[in-house]
Coordinates of N, CA and C in Angstrom, one line a residue:
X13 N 77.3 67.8 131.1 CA 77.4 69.2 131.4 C 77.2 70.0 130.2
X14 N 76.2 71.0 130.3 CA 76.2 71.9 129.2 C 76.5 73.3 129.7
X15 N 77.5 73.6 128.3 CA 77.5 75.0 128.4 C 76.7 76.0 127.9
X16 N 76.3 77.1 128.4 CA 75.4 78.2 128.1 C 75.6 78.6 127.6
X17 N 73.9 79.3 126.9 CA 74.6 79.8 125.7 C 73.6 81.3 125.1
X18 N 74.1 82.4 125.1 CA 73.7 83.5 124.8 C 72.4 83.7 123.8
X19 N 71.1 83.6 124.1 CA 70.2 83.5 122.8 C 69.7 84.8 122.8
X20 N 70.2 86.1 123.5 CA 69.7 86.8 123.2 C 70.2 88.5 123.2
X21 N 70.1 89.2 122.4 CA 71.1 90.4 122.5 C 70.9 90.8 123.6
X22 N 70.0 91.0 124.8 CA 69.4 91.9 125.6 C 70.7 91.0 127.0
X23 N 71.0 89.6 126.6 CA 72.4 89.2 127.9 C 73.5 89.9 127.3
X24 N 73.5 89.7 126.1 CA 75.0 90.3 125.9 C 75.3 91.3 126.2
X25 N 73.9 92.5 126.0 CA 73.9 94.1 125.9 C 74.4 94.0 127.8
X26 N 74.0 93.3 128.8 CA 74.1 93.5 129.8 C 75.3 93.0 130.4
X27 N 76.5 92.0 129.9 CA 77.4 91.5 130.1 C 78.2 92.5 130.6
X28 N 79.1 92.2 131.8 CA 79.9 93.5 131.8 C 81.4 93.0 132.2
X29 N 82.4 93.8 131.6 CA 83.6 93.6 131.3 C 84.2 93.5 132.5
X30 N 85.1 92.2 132.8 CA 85.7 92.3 134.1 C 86.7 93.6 134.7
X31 N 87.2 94.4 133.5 CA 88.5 95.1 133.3 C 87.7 96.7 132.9
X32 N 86.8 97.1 133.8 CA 86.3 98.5 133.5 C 87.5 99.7 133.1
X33 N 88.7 99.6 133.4 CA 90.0 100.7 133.4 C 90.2 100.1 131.8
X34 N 90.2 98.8 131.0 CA 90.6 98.6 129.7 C 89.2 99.3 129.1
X35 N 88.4 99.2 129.4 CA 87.1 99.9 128.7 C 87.2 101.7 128.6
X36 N 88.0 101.8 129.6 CA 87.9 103.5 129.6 C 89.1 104.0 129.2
X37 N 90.3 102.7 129.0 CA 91.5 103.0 128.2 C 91.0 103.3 126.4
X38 N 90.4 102.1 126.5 CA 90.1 102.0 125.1 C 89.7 103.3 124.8
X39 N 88.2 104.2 125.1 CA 87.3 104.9 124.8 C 88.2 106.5 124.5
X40 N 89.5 106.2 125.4 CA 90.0 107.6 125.6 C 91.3 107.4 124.4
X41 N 91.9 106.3 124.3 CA 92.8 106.5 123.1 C 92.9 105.8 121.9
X42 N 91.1 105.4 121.3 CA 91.0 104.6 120.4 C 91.7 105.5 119.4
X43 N 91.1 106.7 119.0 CA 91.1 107.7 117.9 C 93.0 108.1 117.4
X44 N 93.7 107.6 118.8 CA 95.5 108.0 118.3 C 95.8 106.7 118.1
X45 N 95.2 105.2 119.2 CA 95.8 104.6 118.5 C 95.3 104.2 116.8
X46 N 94.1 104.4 116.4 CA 94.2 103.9 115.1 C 94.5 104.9 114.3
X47 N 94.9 105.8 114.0 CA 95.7 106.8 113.0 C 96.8 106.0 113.3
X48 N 97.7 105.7 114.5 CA 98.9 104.7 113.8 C 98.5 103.2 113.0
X49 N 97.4 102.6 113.5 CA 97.2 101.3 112.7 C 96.9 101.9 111.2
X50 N 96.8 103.2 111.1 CA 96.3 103.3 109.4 C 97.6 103.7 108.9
X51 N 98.7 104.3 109.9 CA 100.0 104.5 109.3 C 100.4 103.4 108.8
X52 N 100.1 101.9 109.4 CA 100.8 100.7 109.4 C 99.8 100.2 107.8
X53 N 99.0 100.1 107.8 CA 98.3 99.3 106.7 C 97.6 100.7 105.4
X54 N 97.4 100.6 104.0 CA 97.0 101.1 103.1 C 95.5 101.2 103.3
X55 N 94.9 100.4 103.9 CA 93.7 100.8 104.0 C 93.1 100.7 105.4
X56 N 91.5 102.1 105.0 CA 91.4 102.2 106.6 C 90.1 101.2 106.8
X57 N 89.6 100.3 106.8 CA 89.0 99.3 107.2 C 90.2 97.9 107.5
X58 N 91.1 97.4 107.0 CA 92.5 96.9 107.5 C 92.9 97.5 108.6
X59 N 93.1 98.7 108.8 CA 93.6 99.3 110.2 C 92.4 98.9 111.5
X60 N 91.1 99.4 111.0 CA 90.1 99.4 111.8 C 90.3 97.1 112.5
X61 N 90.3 96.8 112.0 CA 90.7 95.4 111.9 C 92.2 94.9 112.8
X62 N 92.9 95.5 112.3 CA 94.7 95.6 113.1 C 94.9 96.1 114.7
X63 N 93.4 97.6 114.6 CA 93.4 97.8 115.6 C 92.5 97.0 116.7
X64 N 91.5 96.4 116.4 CA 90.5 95.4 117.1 C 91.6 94.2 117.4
X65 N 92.2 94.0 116.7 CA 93.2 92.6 117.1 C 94.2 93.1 118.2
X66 N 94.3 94.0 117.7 CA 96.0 94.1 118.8 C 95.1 94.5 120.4
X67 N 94.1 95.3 120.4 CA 93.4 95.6 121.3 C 92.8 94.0 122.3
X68 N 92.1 93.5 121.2 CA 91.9 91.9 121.9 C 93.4 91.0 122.7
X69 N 94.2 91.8 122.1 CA 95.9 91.1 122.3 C 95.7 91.2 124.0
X70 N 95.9 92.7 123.9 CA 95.9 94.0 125.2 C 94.9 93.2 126.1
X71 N 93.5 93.1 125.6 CA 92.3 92.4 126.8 C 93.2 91.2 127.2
X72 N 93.7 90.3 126.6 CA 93.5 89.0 127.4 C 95.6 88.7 128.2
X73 N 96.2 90.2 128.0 CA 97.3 90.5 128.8 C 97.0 91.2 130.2
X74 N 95.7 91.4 130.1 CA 95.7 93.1 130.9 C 96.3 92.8 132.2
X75 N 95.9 91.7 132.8 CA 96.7 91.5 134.4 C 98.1 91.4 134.6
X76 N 98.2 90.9 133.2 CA 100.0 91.2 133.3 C 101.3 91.8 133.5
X77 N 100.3 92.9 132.6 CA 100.7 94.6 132.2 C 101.0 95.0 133.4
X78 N 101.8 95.5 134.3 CA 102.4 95.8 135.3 C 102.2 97.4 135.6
X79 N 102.8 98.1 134.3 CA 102.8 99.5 134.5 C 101.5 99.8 133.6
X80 N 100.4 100.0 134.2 CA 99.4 101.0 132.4 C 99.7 102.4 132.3
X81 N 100.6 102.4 132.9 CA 101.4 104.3 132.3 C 101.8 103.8 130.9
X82 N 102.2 102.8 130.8 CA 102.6 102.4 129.6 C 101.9 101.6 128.5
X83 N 100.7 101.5 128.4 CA 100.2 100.8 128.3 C 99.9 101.5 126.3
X84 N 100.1 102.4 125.9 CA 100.2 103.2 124.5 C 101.3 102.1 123.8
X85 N 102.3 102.1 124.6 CA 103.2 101.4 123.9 C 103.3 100.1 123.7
X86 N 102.8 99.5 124.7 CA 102.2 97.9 124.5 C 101.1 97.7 123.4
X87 N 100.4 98.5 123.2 CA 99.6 98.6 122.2 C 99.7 98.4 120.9
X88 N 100.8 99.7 120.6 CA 101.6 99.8 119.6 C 102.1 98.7 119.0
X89 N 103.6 98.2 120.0 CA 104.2 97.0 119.8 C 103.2 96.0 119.3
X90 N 101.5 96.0 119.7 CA 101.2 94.7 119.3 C 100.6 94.8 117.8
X91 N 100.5 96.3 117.9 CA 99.8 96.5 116.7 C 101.2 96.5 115.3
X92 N 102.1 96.8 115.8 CA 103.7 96.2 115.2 C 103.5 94.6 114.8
X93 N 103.7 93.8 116.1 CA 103.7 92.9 115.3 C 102.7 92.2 115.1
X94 N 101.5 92.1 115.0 CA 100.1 91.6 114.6 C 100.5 91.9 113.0
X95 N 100.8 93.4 112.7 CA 101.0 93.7 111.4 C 102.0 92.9 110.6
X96 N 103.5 92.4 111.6 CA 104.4 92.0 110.8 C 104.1 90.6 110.5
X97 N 103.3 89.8 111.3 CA 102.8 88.4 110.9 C 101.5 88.1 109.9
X98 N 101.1 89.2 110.0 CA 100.0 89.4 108.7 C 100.8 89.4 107.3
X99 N 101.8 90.2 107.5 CA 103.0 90.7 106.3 C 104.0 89.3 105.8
X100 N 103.9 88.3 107.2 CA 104.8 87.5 106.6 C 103.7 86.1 106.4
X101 N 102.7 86.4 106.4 CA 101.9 85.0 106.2 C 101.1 85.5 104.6
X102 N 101.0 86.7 104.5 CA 100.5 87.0 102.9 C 100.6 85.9 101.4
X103 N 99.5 85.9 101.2 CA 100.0 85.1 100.2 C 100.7 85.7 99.0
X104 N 101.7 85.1 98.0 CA 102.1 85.8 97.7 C 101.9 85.5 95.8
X105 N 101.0 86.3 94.8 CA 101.0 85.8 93.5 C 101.4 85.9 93.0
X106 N 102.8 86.4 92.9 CA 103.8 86.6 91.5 C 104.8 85.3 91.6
X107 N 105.0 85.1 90.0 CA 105.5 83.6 89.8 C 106.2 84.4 88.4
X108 N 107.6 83.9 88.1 CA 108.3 84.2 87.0 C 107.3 83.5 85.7
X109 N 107.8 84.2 84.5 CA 107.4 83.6 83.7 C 108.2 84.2 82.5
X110 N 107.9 83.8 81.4 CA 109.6 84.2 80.2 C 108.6 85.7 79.5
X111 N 107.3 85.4 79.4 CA 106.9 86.9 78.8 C 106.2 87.8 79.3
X112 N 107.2 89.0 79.8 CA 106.3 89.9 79.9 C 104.7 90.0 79.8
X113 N 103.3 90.0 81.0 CA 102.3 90.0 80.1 C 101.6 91.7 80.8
X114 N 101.7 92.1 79.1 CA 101.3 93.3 78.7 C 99.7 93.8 78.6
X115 N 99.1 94.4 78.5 CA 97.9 94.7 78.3 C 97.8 94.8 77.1
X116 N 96.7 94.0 76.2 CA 96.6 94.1 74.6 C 95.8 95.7 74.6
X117 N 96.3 96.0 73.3 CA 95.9 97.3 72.5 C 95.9 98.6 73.7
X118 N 96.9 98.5 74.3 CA 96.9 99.7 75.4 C 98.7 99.9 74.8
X119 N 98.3 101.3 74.1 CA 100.0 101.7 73.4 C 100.6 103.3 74.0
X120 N 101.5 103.4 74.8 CA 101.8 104.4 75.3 C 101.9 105.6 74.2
X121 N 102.6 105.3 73.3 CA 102.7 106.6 72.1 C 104.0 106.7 72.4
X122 N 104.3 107.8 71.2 CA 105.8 108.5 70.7 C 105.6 109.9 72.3
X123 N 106.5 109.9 72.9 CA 106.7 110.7 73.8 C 106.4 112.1 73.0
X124 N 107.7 112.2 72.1 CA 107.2 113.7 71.2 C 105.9 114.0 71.0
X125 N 105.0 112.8 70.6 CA 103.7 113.4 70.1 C 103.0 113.5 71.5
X126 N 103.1 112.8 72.6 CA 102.5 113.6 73.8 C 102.9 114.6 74.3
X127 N 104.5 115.0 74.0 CA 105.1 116.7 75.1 C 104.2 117.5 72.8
X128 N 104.4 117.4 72.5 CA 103.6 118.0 71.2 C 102.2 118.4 71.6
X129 N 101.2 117.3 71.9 CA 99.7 117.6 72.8 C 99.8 118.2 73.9
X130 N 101.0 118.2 74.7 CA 100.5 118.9 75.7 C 100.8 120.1 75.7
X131 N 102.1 120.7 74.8 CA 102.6 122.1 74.6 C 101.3 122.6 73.5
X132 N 100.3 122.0 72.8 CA 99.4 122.5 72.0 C 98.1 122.9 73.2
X133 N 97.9 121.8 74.2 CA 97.0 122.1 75.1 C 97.5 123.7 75.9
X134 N 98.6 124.0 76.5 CA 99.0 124.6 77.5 C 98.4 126.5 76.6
X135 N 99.0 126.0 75.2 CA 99.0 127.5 74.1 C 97.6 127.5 74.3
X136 N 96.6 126.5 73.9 CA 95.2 126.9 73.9 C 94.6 127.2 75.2
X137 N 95.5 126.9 76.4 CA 94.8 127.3 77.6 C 95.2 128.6 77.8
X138 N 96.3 129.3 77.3 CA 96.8 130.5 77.6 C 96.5 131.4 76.7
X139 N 95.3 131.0 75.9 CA 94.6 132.0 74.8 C 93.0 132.2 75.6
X140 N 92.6 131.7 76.6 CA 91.6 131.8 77.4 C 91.6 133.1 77.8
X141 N 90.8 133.5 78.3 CA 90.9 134.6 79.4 C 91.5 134.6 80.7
X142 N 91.7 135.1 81.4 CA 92.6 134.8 82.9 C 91.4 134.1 83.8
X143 N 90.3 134.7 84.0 CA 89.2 133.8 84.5 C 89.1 132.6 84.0
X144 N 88.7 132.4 82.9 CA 88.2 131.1 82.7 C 89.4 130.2 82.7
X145 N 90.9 130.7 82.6 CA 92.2 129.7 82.4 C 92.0 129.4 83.8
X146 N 91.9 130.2 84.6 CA 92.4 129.9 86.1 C 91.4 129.2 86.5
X147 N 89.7 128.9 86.2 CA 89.4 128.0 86.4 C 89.4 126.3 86.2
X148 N 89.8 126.7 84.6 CA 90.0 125.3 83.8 C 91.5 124.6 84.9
X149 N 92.0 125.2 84.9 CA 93.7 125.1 85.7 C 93.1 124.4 87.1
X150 N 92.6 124.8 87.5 CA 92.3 124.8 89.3 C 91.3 122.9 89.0
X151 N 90.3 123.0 88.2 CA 89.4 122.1 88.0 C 90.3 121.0 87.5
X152 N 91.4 121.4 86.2 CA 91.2 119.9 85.9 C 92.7 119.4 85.9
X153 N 93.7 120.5 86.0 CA 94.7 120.4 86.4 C 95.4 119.7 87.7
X154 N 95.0 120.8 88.9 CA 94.8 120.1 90.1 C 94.0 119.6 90.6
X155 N 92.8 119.4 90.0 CA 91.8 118.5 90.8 C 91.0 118.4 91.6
X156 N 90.5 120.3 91.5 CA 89.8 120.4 92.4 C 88.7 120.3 91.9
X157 N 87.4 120.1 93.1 CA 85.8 120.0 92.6 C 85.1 121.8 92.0
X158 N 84.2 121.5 91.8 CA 83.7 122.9 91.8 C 83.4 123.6 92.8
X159 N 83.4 123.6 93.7 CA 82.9 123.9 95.5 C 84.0 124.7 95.9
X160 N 85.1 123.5 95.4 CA 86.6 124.1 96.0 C 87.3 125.4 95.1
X161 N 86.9 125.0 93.0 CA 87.1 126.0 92.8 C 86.5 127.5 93.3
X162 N 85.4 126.9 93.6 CA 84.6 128.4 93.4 C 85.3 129.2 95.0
X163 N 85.9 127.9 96.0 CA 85.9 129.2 97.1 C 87.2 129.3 97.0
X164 N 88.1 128.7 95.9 CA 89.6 129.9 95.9 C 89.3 130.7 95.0
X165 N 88.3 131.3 94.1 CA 88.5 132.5 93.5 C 87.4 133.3 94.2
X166 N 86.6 132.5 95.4 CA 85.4 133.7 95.5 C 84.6 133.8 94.4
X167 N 84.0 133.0 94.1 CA 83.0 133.0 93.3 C 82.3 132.1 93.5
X168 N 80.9 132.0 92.8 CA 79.7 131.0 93.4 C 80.1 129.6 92.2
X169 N 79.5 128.6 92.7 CA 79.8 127.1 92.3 C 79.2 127.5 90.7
X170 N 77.7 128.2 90.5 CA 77.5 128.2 89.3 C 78.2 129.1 88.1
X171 N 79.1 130.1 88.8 CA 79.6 131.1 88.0 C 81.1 130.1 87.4
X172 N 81.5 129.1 88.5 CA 82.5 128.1 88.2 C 81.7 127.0 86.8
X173 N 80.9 126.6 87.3 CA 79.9 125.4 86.0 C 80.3 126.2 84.6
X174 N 79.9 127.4 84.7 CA 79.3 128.3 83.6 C 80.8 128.7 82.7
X175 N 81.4 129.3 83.5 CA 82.9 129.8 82.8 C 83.7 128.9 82.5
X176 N 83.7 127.3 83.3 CA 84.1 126.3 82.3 C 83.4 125.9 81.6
X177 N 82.7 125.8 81.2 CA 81.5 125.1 80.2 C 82.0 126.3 79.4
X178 N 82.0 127.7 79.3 CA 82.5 128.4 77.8 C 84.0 127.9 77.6
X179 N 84.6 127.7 78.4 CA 86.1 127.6 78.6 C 86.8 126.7 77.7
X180 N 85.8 125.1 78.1 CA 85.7 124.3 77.3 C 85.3 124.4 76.0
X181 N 84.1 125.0 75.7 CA 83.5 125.1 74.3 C 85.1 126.0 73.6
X182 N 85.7 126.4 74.0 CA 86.9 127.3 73.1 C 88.1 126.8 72.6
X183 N 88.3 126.1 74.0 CA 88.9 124.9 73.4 C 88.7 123.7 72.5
X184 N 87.5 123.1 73.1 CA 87.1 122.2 71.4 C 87.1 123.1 70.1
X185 N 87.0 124.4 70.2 CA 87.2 124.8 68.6 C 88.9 125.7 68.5
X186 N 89.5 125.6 69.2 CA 90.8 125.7 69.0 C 91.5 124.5 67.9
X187 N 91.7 125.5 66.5 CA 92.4 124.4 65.3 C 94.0 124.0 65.9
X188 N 94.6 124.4 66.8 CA 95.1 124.0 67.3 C 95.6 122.2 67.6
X189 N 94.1 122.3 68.1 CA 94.2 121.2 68.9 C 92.9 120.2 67.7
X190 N 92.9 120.3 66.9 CA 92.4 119.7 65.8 C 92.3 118.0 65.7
X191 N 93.9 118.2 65.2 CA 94.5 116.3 65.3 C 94.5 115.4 66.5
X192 N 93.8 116.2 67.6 CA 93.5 115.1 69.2 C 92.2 115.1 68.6
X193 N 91.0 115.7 68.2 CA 90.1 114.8 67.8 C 90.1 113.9 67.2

């Protein structure tokens, strides 16, 4: 007896799912359930993954499932514990050892002389102009791009380039800040 065997995308593309109501479950609440699988795991290719498994869980229960009013929460639960046995089968690499191992020539510094740099930085940024402080602030402080600076002050992306680029230039010649070069 041989079993058959798929040689070609154009059977598979035509295969059709015994369970058309799990195909149109799926289509209608893939998008909520995987925002929970990405609540569950740190990354969203792991979730995308968590959520295909617990889903496969769901296909080969579906006759069982009694109520599919309920069927979000069946989901869930599986996507619960699919996650908690991934969590307890992890392998795990940390192993005691007597020394600390430290990163060579990586030295945090004297605290003083970092709140010292940074109280020298803050004086040279408050000798800027209000424009160009509030740009340098927005860019590199918080972390915004230039796009984002430019549309909280209303201004165009290149008028942002340009006012930090002098912003900057003022600061590197701030004697101030001398001893960080």
């Amino acid at each position: 007896m041989t079993t058959p065997v798929c040689t070609s995308a154009s059977n598979a593309a035509t295969r059709v799912l015994p369970y058309p109501s799990f195909t149109s479950y799926v289509k209608a609440r893939q998008p909520v359930l995987l925002r929970t699988a990405r609540s569950l795991t740190a990354n969203p290719s792991d979730a995308e993954d968590l959520l295909q498994t617990a889903l496969a869980k769901t296909y080969v229960a579906w006759e069982r499932i009694e109520d599919h009013r309920a069927l979000d929460g069946y989901v869930r639960r599986a996507l619960l514990n699919t996650r908690t046995s991934q969590w307890r089968k992890r392998k795990v690499d940390e192993f005691a050892c007597e020394e600390l191992p430290e990163p060579e020539g990586v030295t945090a510094g004297d605290p003083a002389d970092q709140q010292a740099l940074h109280d020298a930085m803050w004086r040279a940024i408050t000798k800027l102009p209000a424009r160009q402080r509030a740009m340098v602030v927005l860019r590199y402080y918080e972390d915004l791009s230039e796009a984002q600076t430019a549309e909280v002050l209303g201004v165009s992306v290149g008028t942002v380039k340009s006012a930090v680029s002098r912003a900057l230039g003022k600061l590197r010649e701030d004697p101030e800040l001398e001893p960080v070069r």
